[in-house]
């Protein structure tokens, strides 16, 4: 099942290209537009805004890419392929976990892609190769965590349009976090929302590995936040799977 | 039972030869009825610029503290951007509608009906302008609620409307040109990407004097920088002729080019 979901991405690259191109475009725009913001009081010590942007690009790409897996599962339901799978002697849970494993593999590839592409433009990762490895694992875990939500939506609604409709929610979750600017430089209600948003801590973990170095706190944030989100989302997806199977 | 299509045709039938005005009005009304009948298609176009204005001004709140930034309110900087971008996407919406009409065969029925060709262009454009005014009103009201100030007085609304309607007109011409050429949804991504890039490769996020690097060089020659300047000036200071003429010229030239692109596409479709 995982192999099938990865092959689907390889065979239809147009589906995932936006999740690879847009984060790079925003990183390039941000570096030129906000380069001077790095001198603002409270802004983390960075060599360039691009160093600061890498974490936001990784999380943005992985979040948007995760919608693809849920949409593909919903399409399987719409086209009847899901029912054909149920007619085979396949473990029911593996249908879901296979899809999530495929999403995780793509998330890891995305994280590596952004890191490798931005390196020649001057990004330096203070945590070194070990830091890159943690960023890649964090990308995989985040993709699985968000993929859990989109899979739950797919299983609940059976509609690819409904899963696509979750895109604005992810957009909101991303923008109301510290993905594009530090929380220290936010103010008022907006800062309060960003403070409460787990995406902020995930981004800051990855960012810490890039601009500070390999510390236990940065690794914990980069890995434990997606694990926490993933536990909740996979539980939701499993519940949605049980409901769908019970309704048959 | 009357469908949107038969309604338009009956209007044209009532006017032998189909006057441009009456046919355009029929087609425009059809486009506007879609807001009520298919709100799910219009609502995101209305909500996205509102979200953009709030999210950008919250996220990038601190950039107003960069020396040389022209306002101390981030919402004053980002509201016009969101309004102009939302207007542009309202314009692009007509391309989506046209693709649906081309795919469903309704566009062929329109072409066979005694409807003047000009009405096929003016009608959708009128609908675009009404939708754009709705978007501009919604974004401005929400922006003011979030603290935006019209430093240029009521003229700020006028220049914002000019920038918004201009961008919508350009977006509509661009998207119709692509719709007539591609005739299917493959054009949708190009329509959006083209406008998105054109607007973001400007002083969209930061003023020229604050920018660094490659974007500064691109934004300086991008005509949409002038259009944004036109829409923004009443939120950053007074409305002046100096701040307006560049945007008005850019709108005039880009509108002419975009609609030439649409007209040649329509001719290709007719051929």
XYZ file of C-alpha atoms in Angstrom:
519
model
C 0.000 0.000 0.000
C 2.858 2.393 0.827
C 4.562 1.557 -2.456
C 1.339 2.261 -4.333
C 0.910 5.682 -2.740
C 4.551 6.608 -3.473
C 4.217 5.414 -7.077
C 1.104 7.578 -7.466
C 3.199 10.633 -6.584
C 6.022 9.633 -8.935
C 3.577 9.011 -11.793
C 1.673 12.272 -11.329
C 4.300 14.824 -10.278
C 1.968 17.685 -11.254
C -0.100 16.890 -8.160
C 2.771 17.581 -5.781
C 4.805 20.161 -7.698
C 3.011 23.127 -6.078
C 3.969 21.828 -2.621
C 7.611 21.847 -3.744
C 7.676 25.091 -5.708
C 5.580 27.463 -3.588
C 7.619 27.148 -0.380
C 10.798 27.876 -2.355
C 9.107 30.847 -4.043
C 8.019 32.236 -0.669
C 11.501 31.659 0.777
C 13.027 33.588 -2.132
C 10.478 36.404 -1.824
C 10.863 36.576 1.962
C 14.644 36.736 1.784
C 14.526 39.717 -0.542
C 11.570 41.436 1.130
C 12.437 40.926 4.783
C 16.239 40.692 4.667
C 16.526 43.837 6.780
C 14.106 42.520 9.389
C 16.892 40.339 10.807
C 18.288 43.478 12.450
C 15.068 44.102 14.384
C 15.259 43.778 18.181
C 14.043 40.330 19.240
C 14.776 38.696 15.891
C 16.848 35.499 16.356
C 20.567 35.747 15.546
C 20.830 34.553 11.938
C 23.340 34.903 9.130
C 20.533 35.633 6.656
C 16.757 35.569 6.401
C 17.103 32.441 4.240
C 18.517 30.526 7.247
C 15.436 31.640 9.143
C 13.122 30.654 6.232
C 14.234 27.037 5.829
C 12.096 25.699 8.695
C 9.008 27.526 7.424
C 9.596 26.183 3.908
C 9.925 22.590 5.149
C 6.763 22.739 7.263
C 4.803 24.636 4.597
C 5.727 22.105 1.909
C 5.024 19.090 4.081
C 1.678 20.470 5.286
C 0.450 21.220 1.784
C 1.824 17.954 0.394
C -0.071 16.009 3.042
C -3.407 16.940 1.490
C -2.455 14.845 -1.550
C -2.496 11.554 0.413
C -5.938 12.230 1.904
C -7.272 13.268 -1.488
C -5.925 10.064 -3.051
C -7.630 7.967 -0.356
C -10.922 9.807 -0.933
C -10.542 9.243 -4.683
C -10.057 5.508 -4.009
C -13.348 5.571 -2.080
C -15.146 7.546 -4.813
C -13.940 5.231 -7.572
C -14.737 2.043 -5.641
C -11.108 0.899 -5.336
C -11.378 1.089 -1.550
C -14.278 -1.428 -1.670
C -12.233 -3.719 -3.907
C -9.407 -3.594 -1.351
C -11.852 -4.536 1.391
C -12.897 -7.560 -0.670
C -9.297 -8.833 -0.617
C -7.726 -10.628 2.364
C -5.853 -7.429 3.324
C -5.627 -6.128 6.860
C -8.039 -3.172 7.123
C -5.598 -1.146 9.173
C -2.851 -1.639 6.586
C -4.982 0.228 4.028
C -4.736 3.291 6.243
C -1.222 2.774 7.564
C 0.111 2.060 4.070
C -1.261 5.396 2.911
C 0.262 7.186 5.913
C 3.616 5.484 5.396
C 3.574 6.711 1.793
C 2.829 10.239 3.046
C 5.699 9.966 5.536
C 8.131 8.907 2.809
C 7.079 11.879 0.680
C 7.366 14.227 3.688
C 10.929 13.031 4.316
C 11.777 13.529 0.638
C 10.312 17.049 0.735
C 12.324 18.007 3.833
C 15.512 16.749 2.202
C 14.615 18.486 -1.079
C 14.165 21.912 0.552
C 17.366 21.551 2.542
C 19.436 20.460 -0.443
C 17.979 23.073 -2.817
C 18.537 25.961 -0.383
C 22.078 24.952 0.599
C 23.727 26.439 -2.532
C 21.881 29.711 -1.861
C 23.698 30.146 1.421
C 21.682 28.229 3.988
C 23.930 26.820 6.671
C 22.665 24.209 9.103
C 24.442 24.690 12.398
C 23.432 21.226 13.630
C 25.311 19.617 10.732
C 24.484 16.295 9.123
C 22.825 15.013 12.306
C 20.585 18.086 12.220
C 19.634 17.415 8.601
C 18.750 13.840 9.578
C 16.466 15.133 12.351
C 14.846 17.617 9.931
C 14.168 14.784 7.467
C 12.666 12.571 10.189
C 10.617 15.533 11.421
C 9.325 16.022 7.857
C 8.256 12.371 7.748
C 6.527 12.525 11.128
C 4.772 15.794 10.262
C 3.530 14.370 6.965
C 2.188 11.321 8.798
C 0.562 13.502 11.467
C -1.194 15.828 9.030
C -1.866 12.902 6.689
C -3.770 11.323 9.593
C -6.168 14.273 9.671
C -6.712 14.308 5.905
C -7.158 10.505 5.898
C -9.742 10.802 8.694
C -11.573 13.396 6.617
C -11.385 11.166 3.537
C -12.763 8.181 5.447
C -15.527 10.247 7.075
C -16.712 12.025 3.930
C -15.530 9.797 1.070
C -15.177 13.009 -0.929
C -11.935 14.256 -2.457
C -13.506 17.722 -2.717
C -14.078 17.770 1.053
C -10.457 16.765 1.680
C -9.265 19.507 -0.674
C -11.443 21.834 1.385
C -9.146 21.241 4.361
C -6.400 23.138 2.542
C -7.494 26.579 3.835
C -7.456 25.186 7.396
C -3.827 24.128 6.988
C -3.087 27.528 5.473
C -4.565 29.202 8.552
C -2.686 26.879 10.922
C 0.544 27.744 9.136
C 0.048 31.502 8.959
C -1.077 31.796 12.576
C 2.247 30.357 13.709
C 5.881 31.439 13.708
C 6.521 29.776 10.319
C 7.292 33.057 8.546
C 8.264 35.425 11.341
C 9.445 34.961 14.941
C 6.850 34.998 17.725
C 9.049 37.470 19.610
C 8.227 40.031 16.925
C 4.464 39.460 16.997
C 1.968 41.297 19.129
C -1.503 41.088 20.690
C -4.089 38.425 19.864
C -2.066 37.220 16.907
C 0.874 36.413 19.169
C -1.453 34.652 21.621
C -2.732 32.392 18.810
C 0.811 31.709 17.576
C 1.867 30.915 21.166
C -0.909 28.314 21.431
C -0.319 26.828 17.979
C 1.762 23.609 18.070
C 2.995 24.324 14.537
C 4.984 27.246 16.038
C 6.982 24.859 18.243
C 7.532 22.373 15.425
C 8.893 25.153 13.196
C 11.040 26.535 16.009
C 12.559 23.111 16.637
C 13.619 22.790 12.995
C 14.700 26.433 12.953
C 16.765 25.920 16.094
C 18.636 23.065 14.410
C 19.370 25.407 11.493
C 20.404 28.576 13.281
C 21.491 27.438 16.773
C 22.772 23.886 16.559
C 22.094 20.373 17.765
C 20.478 20.729 21.190
C 18.143 18.391 23.047
C 15.441 21.078 23.157
C 15.522 21.631 19.383
C 15.489 17.897 18.626
C 12.639 17.339 21.081
C 10.514 20.099 19.540
C 11.234 18.937 15.986
C 10.292 15.336 16.763
C 7.886 15.291 19.693
C 5.455 17.923 18.391
C 4.617 15.938 15.215
C 4.507 12.725 17.264
C 1.942 14.330 19.587
C -0.149 15.606 16.682
C 0.245 12.233 14.958
C -1.060 10.225 17.922
C -4.249 12.308 17.891
C -4.678 12.319 14.106
C -3.975 8.608 13.552
C -6.428 7.762 16.357
C -9.014 9.916 14.578
C -8.269 8.211 11.264
C -8.554 4.724 12.804
C -11.873 5.698 14.358
C -13.091 7.006 11.000
C -11.974 3.728 9.378
C -13.903 1.698 11.961
C -17.011 3.853 11.384
C -16.784 3.371 7.626
C -16.319 -0.392 7.980
C -19.204 -0.624 10.450
C -21.499 1.298 8.103
C -20.986 -1.267 5.308
C -38.218 25.215 -16.298
C -35.675 27.933 -17.062
C -31.963 27.219 -16.719
C -29.344 29.954 -16.602
C -28.584 29.212 -20.218
C -32.132 29.448 -21.558
C -32.612 32.653 -19.615
C -29.753 34.348 -21.414
C -30.931 33.065 -24.772
C -34.467 34.290 -24.163
C -33.104 37.792 -23.476
C -31.264 37.747 -26.760
C -34.327 36.408 -28.579
C -36.430 39.290 -27.341
C -34.035 41.672 -29.058
C -33.778 40.805 -32.746
C -30.133 41.033 -33.636
C -29.425 41.143 -29.913
C -28.358 44.585 -28.739
C -24.960 44.628 -27.115
C -26.307 46.218 -23.957
C -29.204 43.833 -23.428
C -27.165 40.721 -24.214
C -24.297 41.905 -22.033
C -26.708 42.523 -19.177
C -28.164 39.020 -19.584
C -24.741 37.407 -19.529
C -23.630 39.579 -16.598
C -26.746 38.671 -14.600
C -26.084 35.004 -15.279
C -22.572 35.444 -13.864
C -23.928 37.190 -10.778
C -26.659 34.600 -10.190
C -23.841 32.065 -9.832
C -22.850 33.834 -6.586
C -26.220 32.854 -5.086
C -26.526 29.479 -6.799
C -22.926 28.383 -6.258
C -21.707 30.298 -3.194
C -18.967 27.704 -2.626
C -17.254 29.032 -5.751
C -17.446 32.704 -4.749
C -16.966 32.461 -1.004
C -13.271 31.442 -1.078
C -12.595 34.346 -3.455
C -14.164 36.642 -0.854
C -12.581 35.041 2.222
C -9.025 34.571 0.970
C -8.163 38.291 0.665
C -9.715 38.943 4.080
C -7.609 36.161 5.534
C -4.540 37.417 3.681
C -4.961 40.947 5.040
C -5.323 39.713 8.622
C -2.669 36.978 8.457
C 0.002 39.063 6.734
C -0.509 42.087 8.940
C -0.333 39.865 12.033
C 2.633 37.754 10.926
C 4.699 40.615 9.571
C 3.559 43.142 12.165
C 7.160 44.002 13.092
C 8.346 44.960 9.604
C 6.809 48.400 10.106
C 9.675 48.988 12.563
C 12.299 48.667 9.811
C 13.770 52.144 9.217
C 12.183 53.738 6.147
C 8.923 51.746 6.313
C 6.160 54.126 5.216
C 3.553 53.304 7.899
C 3.441 52.118 11.490
C 0.329 50.007 10.887
C 0.970 46.703 9.139
C -2.709 46.407 8.191
C -2.394 49.670 6.229
C 0.385 48.066 4.202
C -1.218 44.667 3.626
C -4.907 45.583 3.227
C -4.430 47.145 -0.238
C -2.304 44.154 -1.307
C -5.033 41.728 -0.237
C -7.725 43.863 -1.884
C -5.841 44.099 -5.184
C -4.961 40.403 -5.138
C -8.553 39.415 -4.287
C -9.778 41.641 -7.110
C -7.367 40.000 -9.528
C -8.632 36.563 -8.571
C -12.236 37.759 -8.990
C -11.231 38.638 -12.527
C -9.600 35.270 -13.075
C -12.864 33.646 -11.901
C -14.451 34.532 -15.229
C -11.898 32.277 -16.909
C -13.041 29.324 -14.766
C -16.687 30.020 -15.641
C -15.838 30.220 -19.328
C -13.958 26.916 -19.194
C -17.009 25.286 -17.577
C -19.195 26.775 -20.322
C -16.799 25.568 -23.012
C -16.686 22.064 -21.535
C -20.438 21.815 -21.045
C -21.177 23.116 -24.543
C -23.046 26.169 -23.260
C -20.513 28.491 -24.843
C -21.268 26.966 -28.269
C -24.967 27.635 -27.683
C -24.107 31.245 -26.825
C -22.100 31.594 -30.016
C -24.943 30.177 -32.102
C -27.467 32.490 -30.454
C -28.087 35.949 -31.945
C -25.778 37.467 -29.343
C -23.261 40.068 -30.498
C -19.674 38.893 -30.043
C -18.894 42.034 -28.044
C -21.511 41.009 -25.488
C -19.608 37.779 -24.858
C -16.781 40.001 -23.638
C -18.649 42.881 -21.979
C -21.168 40.679 -20.139
C -18.621 38.648 -18.131
C -16.619 41.828 -17.507
C -19.628 43.568 -15.932
C -20.126 40.555 -13.653
C -16.425 40.676 -12.733
C -16.675 44.338 -11.759
C -19.666 43.735 -9.477
C -17.940 40.756 -7.821
C -14.780 42.823 -7.429
C -16.652 45.664 -5.736
C -18.097 43.128 -3.275
C -14.601 41.810 -2.525
C -13.150 45.307 -2.172
C -15.966 46.364 0.176
C -15.604 43.267 2.349
C -11.803 43.512 2.613
C -11.920 47.236 3.375
C -14.603 46.905 6.066
C -12.776 44.033 7.799
C -9.459 45.870 7.429
C -10.871 49.006 9.071
C -12.264 46.849 11.877
C -8.738 45.486 12.343
C -7.309 48.984 12.630
C -6.637 50.211 9.091
C -6.823 53.993 8.697
C -7.653 55.919 5.519
C -4.862 58.482 5.749
C -5.833 59.851 2.350
C -9.500 60.253 3.316
C -12.303 59.085 1.000
C -9.927 59.384 -1.969
C -8.131 56.340 -0.537
C -11.206 54.267 -1.323
C -11.359 55.668 -4.836
C -7.732 54.846 -5.665
C -8.067 51.412 -4.053
C -11.172 50.765 -6.166
C -9.308 51.927 -9.291
C -6.402 49.574 -8.549
C -8.777 46.708 -7.710
C -11.072 47.115 -10.702
C -8.068 47.589 -12.957
C -6.400 44.410 -11.722
C -9.689 42.509 -12.038
C -10.051 43.703 -15.642
C -6.493 42.623 -16.442
C -7.045 39.271 -14.692
C -10.278 38.715 -16.621
C -8.642 39.405 -19.989
C -5.679 37.182 -19.155
C -7.884 34.303 -17.982
C -10.315 34.548 -20.909
C -7.401 34.496 -23.349
C -6.127 31.299 -21.732
C -9.616 29.760 -21.489
C -10.288 30.325 -25.216
C -6.924 28.806 -26.121
C -6.825 25.770 -23.796
C -10.606 25.155 -23.638
C -10.250 22.979 -20.533
C -9.187 23.141 -16.888
C -5.492 22.848 -17.775
C -5.640 26.612 -18.126
C -6.797 27.141 -14.527
C -3.362 26.717 -12.944
C -1.763 29.045 -15.508
C -4.417 31.698 -14.889
C -3.774 31.704 -11.150
C -0.017 31.307 -11.300
C 0.368 34.117 -13.811
C -1.525 36.589 -11.654
C 0.005 35.348 -8.409
C 3.543 35.805 -9.724
C 2.785 39.152 -11.342
C 1.495 40.572 -8.056
C 4.004 38.978 -5.691
C 7.041 39.942 -7.776
C 6.485 43.549 -6.760
C 6.674 45.606 -3.589
C 3.804 43.401 -2.359
C 5.441 42.500 0.952
C 7.920 45.302 1.538
C 8.530 48.736 0.010
C 11.277 49.088 -2.594
C 13.539 51.080 -0.246
C 13.440 48.236 2.304
C 13.991 45.381 -0.164
C 17.324 43.790 -0.903
C 18.621 41.565 -3.677
C 17.007 40.250 -6.856
C 13.408 41.099 -6.017
C 14.237 44.800 -5.876
C 15.424 44.712 -9.502
C 12.335 42.775 -10.640
C 9.830 44.844 -8.634
C 11.248 48.093 -9.993
C 10.286 47.182 -13.573
C 7.104 45.233 -12.798
C 4.097 47.415 -13.755
C 2.051 45.869 -10.932
C 4.308 47.759 -8.506
C 2.737 50.957 -9.847
C -0.762 49.494 -9.530
C -0.096 48.584 -5.895
C 1.312 52.073 -5.304
C -1.927 53.508 -6.709
C -4.047 51.359 -4.383
C -1.845 51.872 -1.333
C -1.162 55.589 -1.394
C -4.367 56.546 0.442
C -3.403 54.184 3.272
C 0.155 55.501 3.602
C -0.383 59.253 3.234
C -2.236 61.598 0.917
C -3.522 60.708 -2.516
C -1.431 62.547 -5.092
C -1.159 62.631 -8.860
C 2.469 61.491 -8.547
C 1.334 58.358 -6.761
C -1.497 57.742 -9.199
C -0.455 58.254 -12.788
C 1.994 55.340 -12.983
C -0.672 52.925 -11.781
C -3.300 54.306 -14.144
C -0.939 53.997 -17.120
C -0.008 50.443 -16.072
C -3.703 49.514 -15.837
C -4.440 51.032 -19.253
C -1.532 49.283 -20.992
C -1.963 45.895 -19.290
C -5.740 45.985 -19.854
C -5.206 46.648 -23.561
C -2.693 43.789 -23.815
C -4.769 41.333 -21.763
C -7.944 42.021 -23.718
C -6.114 41.824 -27.027
C -4.961 38.396 -25.815
C -8.607 37.520 -25.034
C -9.938 38.839 -28.371
C -7.369 36.914 -30.422
C -8.214 33.813 -28.386
C -11.916 34.245 -29.117
C -11.171 34.685 -32.816
C -9.153 31.459 -32.748
C -12.121 29.742 -31.129
C -14.411 31.063 -33.863
C -12.064 29.999 -36.651
